[in-house]
Coordinates of C-alpha atoms in Angstrom, one line a residue:
X1 CA 133.5 172.3 -83.7
X2 CA 129.8 171.7 -83.3
X3 CA 127.6 172.4 -86.3
X4 CA 124.7 174.6 -85.0
X5 CA 122.7 173.8 -88.1
X6 CA 122.8 170.0 -87.2
X7 CA 121.5 170.6 -83.8
X8 CA 118.9 172.8 -84.9
X9 CA 117.8 170.0 -87.3
X10 CA 118.0 167.5 -84.6
X11 CA 116.0 170.0 -82.4
X12 CA 112.9 170.2 -84.9
X13 CA 113.3 166.1 -85.4
X14 CA 112.6 165.8 -81.5
X15 CA 109.9 168.7 -81.4
X16 CA 108.2 166.8 -84.1
X17 CA 108.6 163.2 -82.9
X18 CA 108.0 163.8 -78.9
X19 CA 105.7 166.8 -78.9
X20 CA 103.1 164.9 -76.8
X21 CA 105.3 164.2 -74.0
X22 CA 107.1 167.5 -74.3
X23 CA 103.4 169.3 -74.2
X24 CA 102.5 166.9 -71.2
X25 CA 105.4 168.4 -69.2
X26 CA 105.2 172.0 -70.5
X27 CA 101.6 172.3 -69.3
X28 CA 102.5 171.2 -66.0
X29 CA 105.7 172.9 -65.1
X30 CA 105.6 176.1 -67.5
X31 CA 102.0 176.9 -68.3
X32 CA 100.2 176.0 -65.0
X33 CA 102.7 178.3 -62.8
X34 CA 102.2 181.4 -65.0
X35 CA 98.4 181.2 -65.0
X36 CA 98.7 180.6 -61.4
X37 CA 100.9 183.6 -61.2
X38 CA 98.8 185.5 -63.3
X39 CA 95.6 184.6 -61.6
X40 CA 97.2 185.7 -58.1
X41 CA 98.1 189.3 -59.2
X42 CA 94.7 189.9 -60.9
X43 CA 92.7 188.9 -57.9
X44 CA 94.8 189.9 -54.8
X45 CA 95.2 193.3 -53.6
X46 CA 98.7 194.5 -52.7
X47 CA 99.0 195.1 -48.9
X48 CA 96.4 192.7 -48.2
X49 CA 96.8 189.3 -46.2
X50 CA 97.0 187.1 -49.3
X51 CA 99.7 189.2 -50.7
X52 CA 102.0 187.7 -48.4
X53 CA 101.7 184.2 -50.0
X54 CA 103.4 185.9 -53.2
X55 CA 107.1 184.9 -52.2
X56 CA 105.8 181.6 -51.8
X57 CA 104.3 181.4 -55.3
X58 CA 107.5 182.7 -56.7
X59 CA 109.5 180.7 -55.4
X60 CA 107.3 177.3 -56.1
X61 CA 106.9 178.8 -59.6
X62 CA 110.8 178.9 -60.0
X63 CA 111.0 175.1 -58.5
X64 CA 108.4 174.1 -61.1
X65 CA 110.5 175.8 -63.9
X66 CA 113.6 174.2 -63.0
X67 CA 112.0 170.8 -62.6
X68 CA 110.5 171.4 -66.2
X69 CA 113.6 172.3 -67.9
X70 CA 115.2 169.4 -66.5
X71 CA 112.5 167.1 -67.5
X72 CA 112.5 168.4 -71.1
X73 CA 116.1 167.9 -71.1
X74 CA 115.9 164.5 -70.3
X75 CA 113.2 163.7 -72.9
X76 CA 115.4 165.7 -75.5
X77 CA 118.8 164.1 -74.7
X78 CA 117.7 160.3 -74.9
X79 CA 114.6 158.8 -77.0
X80 CA 114.2 156.0 -74.4
X81 CA 113.0 158.6 -71.6
X82 CA 109.3 158.7 -71.6
X83 CA 107.2 161.4 -69.4
X84 CA 107.4 159.3 -66.2
X85 CA 111.2 158.7 -66.5
X86 CA 111.6 162.6 -67.5
X87 CA 109.7 163.6 -64.0
X88 CA 111.7 160.7 -61.8
X89 CA 115.0 161.8 -63.6
X90 CA 114.1 165.9 -62.8
X91 CA 113.2 165.0 -59.4
X92 CA 116.7 163.2 -58.9
X93 CA 118.6 166.0 -60.7
X94 CA 116.7 169.1 -58.9
X95 CA 118.9 169.6 -55.9
X96 CA 122.4 169.6 -57.7
X97 CA 120.9 171.7 -60.3
X98 CA 119.8 174.6 -57.7
X99 CA 123.4 174.1 -56.1
X100 CA 124.9 174.7 -59.6
X101 CA 122.3 177.6 -60.5
X102 CA 123.1 179.1 -57.0
X103 CA 126.7 179.5 -58.0
X104 CA 126.1 180.7 -61.5
X105 CA 123.6 183.4 -59.7
X106 CA 126.4 184.5 -57.5
X107 CA 129.0 184.8 -60.4
X108 CA 126.3 186.6 -62.3
X109 CA 125.7 189.3 -59.5
X110 CA 129.5 189.6 -59.0
X111 CA 130.1 190.7 -62.6
X112 CA 127.8 193.9 -61.9
X113 CA 129.4 194.8 -58.5
X114 CA 132.0 197.4 -60.1
X115 CA 129.3 199.0 -61.8
X116 CA 127.0 199.4 -59.0
X117 CA 130.1 200.4 -56.8
X118 CA 130.8 203.2 -59.4
X119 CA 127.1 204.5 -59.4
X120 CA 127.2 204.7 -55.6
X121 CA 130.7 206.4 -55.6
X122 CA 128.8 209.0 -58.3
X123 CA 126.3 209.9 -55.9
X124 CA 123.7 208.0 -57.5
X125 CA 120.7 207.5 -54.9
X126 CA 117.1 206.1 -55.0
X127 CA 114.3 208.5 -53.9
X128 CA 111.1 207.6 -51.9
X129 CA 109.2 207.3 -54.9
X130 CA 111.5 204.9 -56.3
X131 CA 113.0 207.1 -59.1
X132 CA 116.7 207.4 -59.6
X133 CA 118.6 210.7 -58.7
X134 CA 121.7 211.4 -60.5
X135 CA 124.2 214.2 -59.3
X136 CA 125.4 216.6 -62.0
X137 CA 129.2 216.8 -60.8
X138 CA 130.0 213.0 -61.1
X139 CA 129.9 212.6 -65.0
X140 CA 133.4 211.0 -65.1
X141 CA 132.3 208.3 -62.3
X142 CA 129.2 207.7 -64.1
X143 CA 130.7 207.2 -67.6
X144 CA 132.9 204.7 -65.6
X145 CA 129.9 202.9 -64.1
X146 CA 128.3 202.5 -67.7
X147 CA 131.2 201.4 -69.2
X148 CA 131.5 198.9 -66.3
X149 CA 128.0 198.0 -66.9
X150 CA 128.3 197.4 -70.6
X151 CA 131.2 195.0 -70.1
X152 CA 129.2 193.3 -67.4
X153 CA 126.4 192.7 -69.7
X154 CA 128.9 191.6 -72.3
X155 CA 130.4 189.0 -70.0
X156 CA 127.2 187.8 -68.9
X157 CA 126.2 187.1 -72.2
X158 CA 129.3 185.2 -72.8
X159 CA 128.9 183.3 -69.9
X160 CA 125.2 182.3 -70.8
X161 CA 126.4 181.2 -74.0
X162 CA 129.2 178.9 -72.4
X163 CA 126.8 177.4 -70.2
X164 CA 124.0 176.3 -72.7
X165 CA 124.8 172.7 -72.2
X166 CA 124.5 172.8 -68.5
X167 CA 121.2 171.2 -67.8
X168 CA 122.5 168.4 -70.3
X169 CA 125.6 167.9 -68.2
X170 CA 123.6 167.7 -64.9
X171 CA 121.1 165.3 -66.2
X172 CA 122.9 162.8 -68.3
X173 CA 126.4 163.2 -67.0
X174 CA 125.3 163.0 -63.4
X175 CA 127.7 165.7 -62.2
X176 CA 127.2 168.7 -59.6
X177 CA 129.4 171.6 -59.4
X178 CA 131.7 170.0 -61.9
X179 CA 129.2 170.7 -64.2
X180 CA 130.2 174.0 -64.7
X181 CA 133.8 173.3 -65.7
X182 CA 132.3 170.5 -68.0
X183 CA 130.1 172.8 -69.7
X184 CA 133.1 175.1 -70.7
X185 CA 134.7 172.2 -72.2
X186 CA 131.8 171.5 -74.4
X187 CA 131.2 174.9 -75.4
X188 CA 134.9 175.5 -76.8
X189 CA 135.0 177.1 -80.3
X190 CA 130.9 177.6 -80.3
X191 CA 130.7 180.8 -78.1
X192 CA 130.2 183.1 -80.9
X193 CA 127.7 181.0 -82.9
X194 CA 125.9 180.3 -79.6
X195 CA 125.7 184.1 -78.6
X196 CA 124.0 184.5 -82.1
X197 CA 121.5 182.2 -81.8
X198 CA 120.8 183.5 -78.1
X199 CA 120.5 187.2 -79.6
X200 CA 118.4 186.1 -82.3
X201 CA 116.1 183.9 -80.2
X202 CA 115.3 186.9 -77.3
X203 CA 114.6 189.0 -80.3
X204 CA 112.2 186.5 -81.7
X205 CA 110.6 186.0 -78.4
X206 CA 110.2 189.8 -77.3
X207 CA 108.5 190.4 -80.6
X208 CA 106.1 187.4 -80.4
X209 CA 105.0 188.2 -76.7
X210 CA 104.7 191.8 -77.6
X211 CA 102.4 191.2 -80.6
X212 CA 100.5 188.2 -79.2
X213 CA 99.7 190.0 -75.9
X214 CA 98.8 193.4 -77.6
X215 CA 96.3 191.6 -80.1
X216 CA 94.9 189.6 -77.5
X217 CA 94.6 192.4 -75.2
X218 CA 92.5 194.3 -77.8
X219 CA 90.3 191.5 -78.4
X220 CA 89.5 190.7 -74.6
X221 CA 88.6 194.3 -74.0
X222 CA 86.2 194.3 -76.9
X223 CA 84.6 190.9 -75.8
X224 CA 84.9 191.4 -71.9
X225 CA 84.0 195.0 -71.8
X226 CA 86.6 198.3 -70.4
X227 CA 85.8 197.3 -67.0
X228 CA 86.7 193.5 -66.6
X229 CA 90.3 194.3 -65.8
X230 CA 90.8 191.2 -63.5
X231 CA 89.3 189.0 -66.6
X232 CA 91.3 190.6 -69.2
X233 CA 94.6 190.2 -67.2
X234 CA 93.8 186.7 -66.7
X235 CA 93.4 186.2 -70.2
X236 CA 96.8 188.0 -71.2
X237 CA 98.5 186.0 -68.3
X238 CA 97.3 182.6 -70.0
X239 CA 98.6 183.8 -73.5
X240 CA 101.7 184.7 -72.0
X241 CA 102.3 181.3 -70.4
X242 CA 101.4 179.4 -73.4
X243 CA 103.8 181.6 -75.3
X244 CA 106.7 181.3 -72.6
X245 CA 106.1 177.5 -72.4
X246 CA 106.6 177.0 -76.0
X247 CA 109.7 179.1 -76.2
X248 CA 111.2 177.5 -73.3
X249 CA 110.6 173.9 -74.6
X250 CA 112.0 175.2 -78.0
X251 CA 115.2 176.7 -76.2
X252 CA 115.6 173.6 -73.7
X253 CA 115.3 171.2 -76.6
X254 CA 118.1 173.0 -78.5
X255 CA 120.3 173.3 -75.3
X256 CA 120.0 169.6 -74.8
X257 CA 120.6 168.6 -78.4
X258 CA 123.7 170.9 -78.4
X259 CA 124.8 168.7 -75.4
X260 CA 124.3 165.5 -77.3
X261 CA 126.2 166.8 -80.6
X262 CA 129.2 168.0 -78.4
X263 CA 129.3 164.9 -76.1
X264 CA 129.0 162.6 -79.6
X265 CA 131.6 164.8 -81.2
X266 CA 133.9 164.4 -78.2
X267 CA 133.4 160.7 -78.0
X268 CA 134.5 160.7 -82.0
X269 CA 137.3 162.7 -81.3
X270 CA 138.9 160.8 -78.1
X271 CA 140.4 158.2 -80.1
X272 CA 142.2 160.6 -82.5
X273 CA 143.7 162.5 -79.2

């Protein structure tokens, strides 16, 4: 079993020792897309011609984020990898990563099919205003859909924990779809600990993001004026992008170091098997 405390210690070592390389990757692949998205939303009017570029920007942002996660994973996994090598490795492994993530997305969506089917059977509908209309006489079916939704959320959390070293496997073991089965092997015995880490991480990120954007929003309003909506939105987008980038780097490094720890433990145990 992998010791989470040891993984965390190695994560801090990487963050301290390779901060410059990681910051350079994060600025290009995490921060820049967030700022571009924020600028786009703040200056483009919904329904205008430029609004049609929205999906293109979203797709480009997703690709850049995955590219960045792969690059950070390469840097955190191997001390010999520099920034240029990390970008090269990320480019080589981008297509396999997209294929694996597509399968993961389909599995995740499938988890919620029973809950959605029960909601439809109960007569839940969306109205023209985008609200949800719930009929009064289908309490049993609605309760079943709620239970199915809860089961899907728990299963999704379990799956997320089991896939923690996924990018580490894709980057370092050069696997494609076989990376899914491999990650299940590496996380065996560590699922509950990883779930705890993920829940704690999510709480910290949400609290940090809410606190930082609230304070910055108030300060920006005071400095820029109550009418400077676009400028304030841009400031908030920049702050959100910086916080998101920092937490994403922390998460990626931790996941990469978990792969290293699990892989090393497997190698040590192989002769005993």
